[in-house]
C-alpha cells in the first residue's frame, strides 16, 4: 500500500514532523512547524526571507506555539539580525502536507519605498499539491491547494478554501471560507458542501495522509 | 471538480421520485410503511440485481450523484437530501474581498456589490489594490494621489485616467468622478425636464405628429449626450411606469389591466379593484365604460431624451468601425465579450472599461423542501466557519473509502521510495484490462448504534465497457460509534494492527463470504474488479468479449458501435453499489411512530441508497493515451 521508503527518506522530529532529506529548507531557524507536518522531497521552503528587524519589533512568537517544535538545526542565523529571537518567516500548522517541488515563500511588499517580507502563516490540515508556489500572507485551516497552483503575494486563503489544480490566485486576493476558486486569474467558481473537512471524508484526510508517509 | 481515483458518489433518492411528495416522505418514518416508491423499487432491484440497477453512465445519473460531503440528512424525513431537495434562505450578505457584512437593507441600493474599497479588474477579474502613486520613503500622513492597480495583469486606473484623493471610500469617489465626467448639467437637465415630462407626455399623447418629432430630433443631440447610462435607465423606467399607469387607468379595460399585471404589480391592485367596481357598476354603466376605453391613450415609446430616448449620432457607428480598424487599436484594444458583459453597453474598447465593485456573496441556511426543517444553519458572522445546525449525511450514513489491495503476485511493482506517496501501488489511472484487481472497501459507521449493511452490485458494470464486479462479503455488521476518546485510544492499536497486516499482507488472501478486516466501528470487505477491455484498442479481444456481453442489447445488435472509438470517460470503471442499512435506534422523536409491535424505546430503521465508486481508469492498449 504505501510506498516502501528507503530507510531514512524522512527525518522524523520529536513532534512528529516528517521532513524529506531531499527537501530544501532555507533559514530553518525562521520556520515553525506545528508538528506532524509532512515536507516532501524537493520542496523549497524559504525561511531565509524574513523581515529585517529595523525599528519594528520583531515578532517574538518563536516559542514553539501550538506545541510546535522549532527547527533549529543547520546553518547559523543570518549575521545581519543576530537577535536572540529571530523573526518567524514561515509557520506551518499540524498535519499540513507540503508535496514535492512545492515552493513556500514569504510574501513581500513594497511599503513606503521599503521592500520587506511578511510572515507566511499556514494553518492546520492544509494540503499543498505538487509544484505549487505559495506566497500567501495566510492560509487557513483545512485549505486545499491543488497541484501547479500559484498563490500570489499577500493573498489570504481562509479556512476551508479550495484552490483547484492549476489555478493562479492573484496577489492580494481573499478567498472566503467554503469557496472553490479556479482558473487564471482565480475566481470563485463554486462552494464546498457542508460536510467538507469532516474527519475521514474529503478534506478531512490529513491524518491518513500523514500516517501513510514514509511507510 | 474532477476527483482523483478512487472516489465515491452517492445517489440521492430524490431522482427516483420525480416530484417531492411530502406525504410519501412522511410515511417513510417508520418501517412498516417505510418503503416508499423509490426506495422499495431500488431495494428490490438491488436484491434481485438486474433490470433497474443504477446506471452511473445514464445521462440522468449526473443529476442525482453527489459527493458524500455535499449531501445533507433530514432527521424528520429520514432521508438523504441533495442540493435539489432543499431550499435556501440567505443569512447574510458579505463581500468576498473584505469579508464585511452588508446589511440586507443596503444590498439592493448598492447593486449587490461591495460599497467599500473592493474592486475587481475589468480586464482580468483579479482584485484591485489601492496603491499610492508616489512611493515616498518618508512616512508622510499625506501621500500622493491613489490609484487602483491590478496585481495580475498590471492594469491600473491610470490607464483610463482615474486618480483618487483618498485611499478610502473609493466607490463614492468613483461615482462622483463619473458624475462629473457626465457634466453637472446632465443632472440638472434631467430634473428640470422631469417637471415638464408630464406635460410633454400628455401633449404627445394626443398625436405624435411629424412636426413634433422633428422638433425632438433637433433638440435631442444636445440632451442625450448629457444623460448617462444610469440616468437614462431611470428615466425610461419612470416613463414606462407612467405609460402603464395611464393606459391601464380604465378599470374595465381587460387588456390594459392585464398588461399592467405583467408589467407592474401596483396595477394588479387596480385589476382587483376593477373586479369590484365593474361587478357593481357593470350593468348600468357598461356602455359608458366601453366608450371610455376607446378614449384611452395608446401606449407609446419614449420620444425625448428626458424620457430616456437616445438617438445615436449618425456617425457613431462609423467612428467605432474606424477605430476598430485603425492600427493603434488592434485586437488588444477591443474589449472581449466577457469583459463587456459587466460593463455599460456602450463599452467597446479596453479604454471604456471601468473597475467593478466586487459582487457580494451570501451565507445561506438550508431547509428540507418537504418538511421545512432546517438542515444547515451557519453562524451569522461572515468570517465564521461554524454552524449552529449542520445535519450532514456523513454523520448518518457510513463513510466509505476504497483502496486498492496490493496485488501479491507483483512484489516487483512496488514503487521505490522516490516515487509518489500515493497510497496505491497500482496506478488507478491505468488499470490493466481483464486483469483482476482487488479493492478494500471500508465502511465506517458514525451512528451510535450498530448497523447491518447489505451491499449489492450488478455483476457487470453497465455500459459498453463492462467490468466484472464481485463483492466477496456483501453482508456484514458495522460496530457502533462511541466516544471520541475511545476512538483515540483504540486507534493506536488499530493502526498498529493494520500496519502489521499490510506488512504481512502478502500472506493474507481474500476469501469469499469473509470480512477482510474489522474495527470498532468500521469493517473492510474485499471487492474484486476485472476491468473490461476497451473497444477500439484491439479488435480481437473486443469481439470475444462481445459474445459475453449479451445483456446489452445495443451492443449485440450493433457491432459497429462496439468498435467505435471511446467516448469521454468510458474507460472509467464506475461501480454502482446498492447499500442497505438496518439498525435499531432509540426513538428520539416525540411523536410515536406506528410501530409494528416493537418496544417503545427502540425503532427499527432502514436506509437504502445507491453509491457509485469510481475505481479507476482502464489502460488503453495503445499506451498512447
Short mmCIF file of C-alpha atoms in Angstrom, two decimals, chain A residues 60-163:
data_model
loop_
_atom_site.label_atom_id
_atom_site.label_comp_id
_atom_site.label_asym_id
_atom_site.label_seq_id
_atom_site.Cartn_x
_atom_site.Cartn_y
_atom_site.Cartn_z
CA UNK A 60 8.84 37.07 19.22
CA UNK A 61 6.49 34.21 18.70
CA UNK A 62 9.20 31.68 18.21
CA UNK A 63 8.32 29.90 21.39
CA UNK A 64 7.08 26.90 19.51
CA UNK A 65 3.47 27.94 19.62
CA UNK A 66 0.83 25.26 19.31
CA UNK A 67 3.02 22.51 20.58
CA UNK A 68 5.28 23.05 17.63
CA UNK A 69 8.88 22.11 17.66
CA UNK A 70 11.03 24.78 16.14
CA UNK A 71 13.54 23.59 13.65
CA UNK A 72 16.82 24.81 14.94
CA UNK A 73 19.24 22.66 13.03
CA UNK A 74 21.77 23.52 10.38
CA UNK A 75 23.07 26.83 9.28
CA UNK A 76 23.60 29.70 11.61
CA UNK A 77 21.36 32.70 11.68
CA UNK A 78 21.94 35.41 9.19
CA UNK A 79 24.63 37.65 10.56
CA UNK A 80 22.62 40.81 9.98
CA UNK A 81 19.98 40.30 12.59
CA UNK A 82 21.73 38.14 15.14
CA UNK A 83 18.89 38.83 17.51
CA UNK A 84 18.25 36.27 20.22
CA UNK A 85 14.75 35.58 18.95
CA UNK A 86 14.79 35.53 15.19
CA UNK A 87 11.66 36.69 13.42
CA UNK A 88 9.45 33.99 12.06
CA UNK A 89 9.21 33.72 8.30
CA UNK A 90 7.04 30.66 7.84
CA UNK A 91 4.62 28.89 10.17
CA UNK A 92 3.19 25.53 9.20
CA UNK A 93 0.34 24.01 11.16
CA UNK A 94 -0.34 20.49 12.30
CA UNK A 95 -0.97 17.76 9.78
CA UNK A 96 -0.16 20.11 6.96
CA UNK A 97 1.28 18.48 3.93
CA UNK A 98 3.79 20.01 1.56
CA UNK A 99 4.06 17.97 -1.61
CA UNK A 100 7.03 17.57 -3.85
CA UNK A 101 8.59 20.57 -5.56
CA UNK A 102 6.42 22.99 -3.68
CA UNK A 103 7.89 26.42 -3.11
CA UNK A 104 6.87 28.24 0.05
CA UNK A 105 7.96 31.85 0.01
CA UNK A 106 7.04 34.51 2.48
CA UNK A 107 5.14 37.29 0.76
CA UNK A 108 6.78 40.61 0.18
CA UNK A 109 5.55 44.07 -0.41
CA UNK A 110 6.92 47.44 -1.27
CA UNK A 111 5.74 49.63 1.53
CA UNK A 112 6.77 53.26 1.63
CA UNK A 113 9.67 52.57 -0.59
CA UNK A 114 10.98 49.70 1.50
CA UNK A 115 10.76 46.19 0.19
CA UNK A 116 10.09 43.92 3.10
CA UNK A 117 8.96 40.39 3.72
CA UNK A 118 5.97 39.39 5.78
CA UNK A 119 5.45 36.10 7.57
CA UNK A 120 3.69 33.27 5.78
CA UNK A 121 1.26 31.52 8.07
CA UNK A 122 -0.17 28.18 7.09
CA UNK A 123 -2.83 26.58 9.24
CA UNK A 124 -3.61 23.01 10.22
CA UNK A 125 -4.67 20.20 7.92
CA UNK A 126 -3.55 22.12 4.86
CA UNK A 127 -2.69 20.26 1.71
CA UNK A 128 -0.38 21.83 -0.84
CA UNK A 129 -0.18 19.99 -4.14
CA UNK A 130 2.85 19.26 -6.22
CA UNK A 131 4.75 22.10 -7.83
CA UNK A 132 2.60 24.73 -6.20
CA UNK A 133 4.11 28.08 -5.36
CA UNK A 134 2.65 29.68 -2.27
CA UNK A 135 3.35 33.28 -1.38
CA UNK A 136 0.21 33.89 0.60
CA UNK A 137 0.04 36.04 3.67
CA UNK A 138 -2.08 33.48 5.43
CA UNK A 139 -3.53 30.12 4.65
CA UNK A 140 -6.28 28.95 6.98
CA UNK A 141 -7.09 25.52 8.30
CA UNK A 142 -8.30 22.70 6.08
CA UNK A 143 -7.27 24.55 2.95
CA UNK A 144 -6.65 22.52 -0.16
CA UNK A 145 -4.21 23.90 -2.69
CA UNK A 146 -4.11 21.81 -5.83
CA UNK A 147 -1.08 20.96 -7.86
CA UNK A 148 0.58 23.52 -10.12
CA UNK A 149 -1.18 26.31 -8.29
CA UNK A 150 0.37 29.72 -7.87
CA UNK A 151 -0.81 31.69 -4.87
CA UNK A 152 0.23 35.27 -5.33
CA UNK A 153 1.86 37.55 -2.84
CA UNK A 154 -0.20 38.62 0.16
CA UNK A 155 -3.17 36.50 -0.82
CA UNK A 156 -5.34 35.24 2.01
CA UNK A 157 -6.94 31.82 1.89
CA UNK A 158 -9.49 31.50 4.66
CA UNK A 159 -10.40 28.25 6.38
CA UNK A 160 -11.87 25.59 4.10
CA UNK A 161 -10.84 27.36 0.93
CA UNK A 162 -10.27 25.07 -2.02
CA UNK A 163 -7.94 26.01 -4.85
#
